[in-house]
Amino acid sequence: MELRTPPPSAPSGRMPGVPRWAHVAAHTAALITLPSGLWRIALVAGVPLTSITHIPAGEKVYIVGLSLVAEGAALLTLGLVRPWGEAVPAWVPLLGGRRVPPMAAVVPAAAGAAALTAIWGYAFAGFVHHDPLGTPVQTAVLVACYAPLLAWGPLLGAVTFAYARRRGLTAFRVGPGATRAHG
């Protein structure tokens, strides 16, 4: 069992070795689901955001749950730029203090980035050919709340790439010395 203390945060609040752009991209990805989640919560609360007038109770639970799961998944992006993405926090039972194997973070993050890019690209391609769900204003609000999701997958992919490089995965090295073994 290898115990490892995560590196201290830099004075700027960033972890040492994390490029500023990756830090910004991770935080942006974590916030990008917020507009659509708030839109869904408002819809469930009865705000007239579409021409839909009634939502069954079961669907309301699903809609709120979807919002919570999406935001939780988006917040996991922060692990790629924070100490808990390299070592499990000490307070976690049985695993606390253990090193996070880089591939345990990179594989699901890369798969998630690819899936999100495909899902939201497909959703927006279909949205162009879909009948409006309400008035032009309601449609504009819907698009404004969901359009940021187009960037979620690419942002997650970029942050995943930076994490993999920082953690020494050789397949993610570019430039001179890329074929040399790292870590």
mmCIF file of C-alpha atoms in Angstrom:
data_model
loop_
_atom_site.group_PDB
_atom_site.id
_atom_site.type_symbol
_atom_site.label_atom_id
_atom_site.label_comp_id
_atom_site.label_asym_id
_atom_site.label_seq_id
_atom_site.Cartn_x
_atom_site.Cartn_y
_atom_site.Cartn_z
ATOM 1 C CA MET A 1 0.000 0.000 0.000
ATOM 2 C CA GLU A 2 1.520 3.278 -1.109
ATOM 3 C CA LEU A 3 0.531 6.339 0.895
ATOM 4 C CA ARG A 4 1.134 9.679 -0.666
ATOM 5 C CA THR A 5 0.515 13.180 0.536
ATOM 6 C CA PRO A 6 -0.886 15.390 -2.204
ATOM 7 C CA PRO A 7 1.300 18.317 -3.217
ATOM 8 C CA PRO A 8 0.507 21.626 -1.553
ATOM 9 C CA SER A 9 -1.473 24.159 -3.507
ATOM 10 C CA ALA A 10 0.427 26.950 -5.169
ATOM 11 C CA PRO A 11 -0.149 30.479 -3.815
ATOM 12 C CA SER A 12 -2.556 31.096 -6.694
ATOM 13 C CA GLY A 13 -4.743 28.232 -5.455
ATOM 14 C CA ARG A 14 -3.600 25.984 -8.304
ATOM 15 C CA MET A 15 -1.741 22.738 -7.855
ATOM 16 C CA PRO A 16 1.912 22.818 -8.881
ATOM 17 C CA GLY A 17 2.351 21.522 -12.418
ATOM 18 C CA VAL A 18 -1.228 22.278 -13.495
ATOM 19 C CA PRO A 19 -1.196 24.756 -16.383
ATOM 20 C CA ARG A 20 -3.349 27.824 -15.844
ATOM 21 C CA TRP A 21 -5.417 27.008 -18.952
ATOM 22 C CA ALA A 22 -6.211 23.517 -17.555
ATOM 23 C CA HIS A 23 -7.262 25.011 -14.219
ATOM 24 C CA VAL A 24 -9.588 27.477 -15.994
ATOM 25 C CA ALA A 25 -10.923 24.774 -18.349
ATOM 26 C CA ALA A 26 -11.676 22.408 -15.435
ATOM 27 C CA HIS A 27 -13.589 25.064 -13.540
ATOM 28 C CA THR A 28 -15.445 26.091 -16.694
ATOM 29 C CA ALA A 29 -16.412 22.451 -17.342
ATOM 30 C CA ALA A 30 -17.632 22.165 -13.757
ATOM 31 C CA LEU A 31 -19.907 25.184 -14.227
ATOM 32 C CA ILE A 32 -21.083 24.476 -17.760
ATOM 33 C CA THR A 33 -23.983 22.235 -16.714
ATOM 34 C CA LEU A 34 -25.393 24.832 -14.346
ATOM 35 C CA PRO A 35 -27.571 26.800 -16.844
ATOM 36 C CA SER A 36 -29.289 23.677 -18.193
ATOM 37 C CA GLY A 37 -29.726 22.284 -14.663
ATOM 38 C CA LEU A 38 -31.292 25.523 -13.462
ATOM 39 C CA TRP A 39 -33.526 25.542 -16.561
ATOM 40 C CA ARG A 40 -34.740 22.016 -15.716
ATOM 41 C CA ILE A 41 -35.292 22.878 -12.034
ATOM 42 C CA ALA A 42 -37.268 25.984 -13.055
ATOM 43 C CA LEU A 43 -39.344 23.861 -15.448
ATOM 44 C CA VAL A 44 -40.164 21.398 -12.642
ATOM 45 C CA ALA A 45 -41.016 24.345 -10.348
ATOM 46 C CA GLY A 46 -43.654 25.471 -12.845
ATOM 47 C CA VAL A 47 -41.895 28.358 -14.583
ATOM 48 C CA PRO A 48 -43.435 28.538 -18.087
ATOM 49 C CA LEU A 49 -40.283 27.743 -20.069
ATOM 50 C CA THR A 50 -41.998 25.676 -22.786
ATOM 51 C CA SER A 51 -45.438 24.953 -24.129
ATOM 52 C CA ILE A 52 -45.502 21.882 -21.843
ATOM 53 C CA THR A 53 -48.136 22.543 -19.197
ATOM 54 C CA HIS A 54 -48.012 19.383 -17.092
ATOM 55 C CA ILE A 55 -45.112 17.190 -15.984
ATOM 56 C CA PRO A 56 -45.962 13.936 -14.164
ATOM 57 C CA ALA A 57 -44.434 13.535 -10.683
ATOM 58 C CA GLY A 58 -42.182 10.666 -11.795
ATOM 59 C CA GLU A 59 -40.732 12.771 -14.588
ATOM 60 C CA LYS A 60 -40.137 15.627 -12.157
ATOM 61 C CA VAL A 61 -38.033 13.326 -9.989
ATOM 62 C CA TYR A 62 -36.128 12.183 -13.084
ATOM 63 C CA ILE A 63 -35.538 15.766 -14.266
ATOM 64 C CA VAL A 64 -34.225 16.917 -10.871
ATOM 65 C CA GLY A 65 -32.111 13.749 -10.586
ATOM 66 C CA LEU A 66 -30.676 14.325 -14.056
ATOM 67 C CA SER A 67 -29.687 17.847 -13.057
ATOM 68 C CA LEU A 68 -27.955 16.629 -9.888
ATOM 69 C CA VAL A 69 -26.129 13.786 -11.662
ATOM 70 C CA ALA A 70 -24.970 16.059 -14.491
ATOM 71 C CA GLU A 71 -23.617 18.663 -12.081
ATOM 72 C CA GLY A 72 -21.956 15.972 -9.971
ATOM 73 C CA ALA A 73 -20.296 14.506 -13.057
ATOM 74 C CA ALA A 74 -19.167 17.951 -14.173
ATOM 75 C CA LEU A 75 -17.687 18.651 -10.723
ATOM 76 C CA LEU A 76 -15.557 15.506 -11.032
ATOM 77 C CA THR A 77 -13.549 17.387 -13.663
ATOM 78 C CA LEU A 78 -12.029 19.365 -10.793
ATOM 79 C CA GLY A 79 -10.306 16.184 -9.629
ATOM 80 C CA LEU A 80 -8.089 16.405 -12.692
ATOM 81 C CA VAL A 81 -6.570 19.660 -11.402
ATOM 82 C CA ARG A 82 -6.861 19.221 -7.622
ATOM 83 C CA PRO A 83 -4.914 17.081 -5.123
ATOM 84 C CA TRP A 84 -7.805 14.612 -4.695
ATOM 85 C CA GLY A 85 -7.296 13.582 -8.325
ATOM 86 C CA GLU A 86 -3.844 12.270 -7.437
ATOM 87 C CA ALA A 87 -4.391 10.918 -3.919
ATOM 88 C CA VAL A 88 -7.675 9.843 -2.328
ATOM 89 C CA PRO A 89 -8.551 12.264 0.499
ATOM 90 C CA ALA A 90 -7.646 10.925 3.952
ATOM 91 C CA TRP A 91 -11.260 11.036 5.147
ATOM 92 C CA VAL A 92 -12.396 8.387 2.613
ATOM 93 C CA PRO A 93 -12.783 5.044 4.422
ATOM 94 C CA LEU A 94 -10.419 2.225 3.346
ATOM 95 C CA LEU A 95 -8.909 4.216 0.456
ATOM 96 C CA GLY A 96 -7.900 7.471 2.133
ATOM 97 C CA GLY A 97 -4.333 8.540 1.366
ATOM 98 C CA ARG A 98 -3.796 6.062 -1.466
ATOM 99 C CA ARG A 99 -2.432 7.220 -4.787
ATOM 100 C CA VAL A 100 -4.964 7.381 -7.617
ATOM 101 C CA PRO A 101 -3.592 5.327 -10.525
ATOM 102 C CA PRO A 102 -3.466 7.756 -13.482
ATOM 103 C CA MET A 103 -5.358 5.421 -15.820
ATOM 104 C CA ALA A 104 -8.179 5.119 -13.249
ATOM 105 C CA ALA A 105 -8.877 8.793 -13.881
ATOM 106 C CA VAL A 106 -7.818 9.106 -17.529
ATOM 107 C CA VAL A 107 -9.856 6.237 -18.997
ATOM 108 C CA PRO A 108 -13.272 7.276 -17.606
ATOM 109 C CA ALA A 109 -12.544 10.975 -18.196
ATOM 110 C CA ALA A 110 -11.513 10.389 -21.819
ATOM 111 C CA ALA A 111 -14.525 8.129 -22.420
ATOM 112 C CA GLY A 112 -16.763 10.747 -20.815
ATOM 113 C CA ALA A 113 -15.263 13.490 -22.988
ATOM 114 C CA ALA A 114 -15.895 11.461 -26.148
ATOM 115 C CA ALA A 115 -19.428 10.545 -25.063
ATOM 116 C CA LEU A 116 -20.354 14.111 -24.078
ATOM 117 C CA THR A 117 -19.021 15.493 -27.347
ATOM 118 C CA ALA A 118 -21.052 12.954 -29.327
ATOM 119 C CA ILE A 119 -24.211 13.275 -27.209
ATOM 120 C CA TRP A 120 -24.407 17.059 -27.242
ATOM 121 C CA GLY A 121 -23.287 17.337 -30.861
ATOM 122 C CA TYR A 122 -26.042 14.915 -31.847
ATOM 123 C CA ALA A 123 -28.594 16.657 -29.611
ATOM 124 C CA PHE A 124 -27.913 20.048 -31.133
ATOM 125 C CA ALA A 125 -27.871 18.701 -34.680
ATOM 126 C CA GLY A 126 -31.335 17.255 -34.009
ATOM 127 C CA PHE A 127 -32.497 20.412 -32.272
ATOM 128 C CA VAL A 128 -32.086 22.403 -35.475
ATOM 129 C CA HIS A 129 -34.705 20.208 -37.165
ATOM 130 C CA HIS A 130 -37.066 19.982 -34.170
ATOM 131 C CA ASP A 131 -40.302 21.902 -33.793
ATOM 132 C CA PRO A 132 -40.034 24.740 -31.264
ATOM 133 C CA LEU A 133 -41.091 23.823 -27.741
ATOM 134 C CA GLY A 134 -42.698 27.184 -27.111
ATOM 135 C CA THR A 135 -42.525 30.815 -28.093
ATOM 136 C CA PRO A 136 -39.435 32.270 -29.773
ATOM 137 C CA VAL A 137 -38.362 33.719 -26.404
ATOM 138 C CA GLN A 138 -38.808 30.359 -24.670
ATOM 139 C CA THR A 139 -36.803 28.682 -27.435
ATOM 140 C CA ALA A 140 -34.042 31.302 -27.152
ATOM 141 C CA VAL A 141 -33.824 30.739 -23.379
ATOM 142 C CA LEU A 142 -33.667 26.970 -23.923
ATOM 143 C CA VAL A 143 -30.854 27.320 -26.467
ATOM 144 C CA ALA A 144 -28.951 29.790 -24.256
ATOM 145 C CA CYS A 145 -29.146 27.360 -21.322
ATOM 146 C CA TYR A 146 -28.187 24.245 -23.284
ATOM 147 C CA ALA A 147 -25.646 25.624 -25.797
ATOM 148 C CA PRO A 148 -22.798 25.677 -23.230
ATOM 149 C CA LEU A 149 -23.059 21.877 -23.060
ATOM 150 C CA LEU A 150 -21.465 21.739 -26.514
ATOM 151 C CA ALA A 151 -18.171 22.736 -24.845
ATOM 152 C CA TRP A 152 -18.379 20.240 -21.959
ATOM 153 C CA GLY A 153 -16.842 17.278 -23.811
ATOM 154 C CA PRO A 154 -14.003 19.217 -25.463
ATOM 155 C CA LEU A 155 -13.134 20.962 -22.178
ATOM 156 C CA LEU A 156 -13.103 17.652 -20.311
ATOM 157 C CA GLY A 157 -10.946 16.159 -23.072
ATOM 158 C CA ALA A 158 -8.406 18.988 -22.855
ATOM 159 C CA VAL A 159 -8.213 18.791 -19.052
ATOM 160 C CA THR A 160 -7.862 14.992 -19.266
ATOM 161 C CA PHE A 161 -4.972 15.400 -21.708
ATOM 162 C CA ALA A 162 -3.227 17.853 -19.337
ATOM 163 C CA TYR A 163 -3.770 15.480 -16.393
ATOM 164 C CA ALA A 164 -2.369 12.514 -18.307
ATOM 165 C CA ARG A 165 0.707 14.483 -19.355
ATOM 166 C CA ARG A 166 1.262 15.768 -15.815
ATOM 167 C CA ARG A 167 0.923 12.262 -14.368
ATOM 168 C CA GLY A 168 3.561 10.981 -16.813
ATOM 169 C CA LEU A 169 1.537 8.825 -19.186
ATOM 170 C CA THR A 170 3.871 8.513 -22.181
ATOM 171 C CA ALA A 171 1.102 8.148 -24.756
ATOM 172 C CA PHE A 172 0.154 11.756 -23.962
ATOM 173 C CA ARG A 173 3.653 13.204 -24.353
ATOM 174 C CA VAL A 174 4.380 15.362 -27.372
ATOM 175 C CA GLY A 175 7.547 16.939 -28.655
ATOM 176 C CA PRO A 176 11.204 16.035 -27.995
ATOM 177 C CA GLY A 177 11.631 13.057 -25.703
ATOM 178 C CA ALA A 178 8.102 11.815 -26.307
ATOM 179 C CA THR A 179 9.293 8.253 -26.837
ATOM 180 C CA ARG A 180 11.252 8.237 -23.608
ATOM 181 C CA ALA A 181 9.630 6.429 -20.688
ATOM 182 C CA HIS A 182 8.133 8.797 -18.118
ATOM 183 C CA GLY A 183 7.234 7.488 -14.693
#
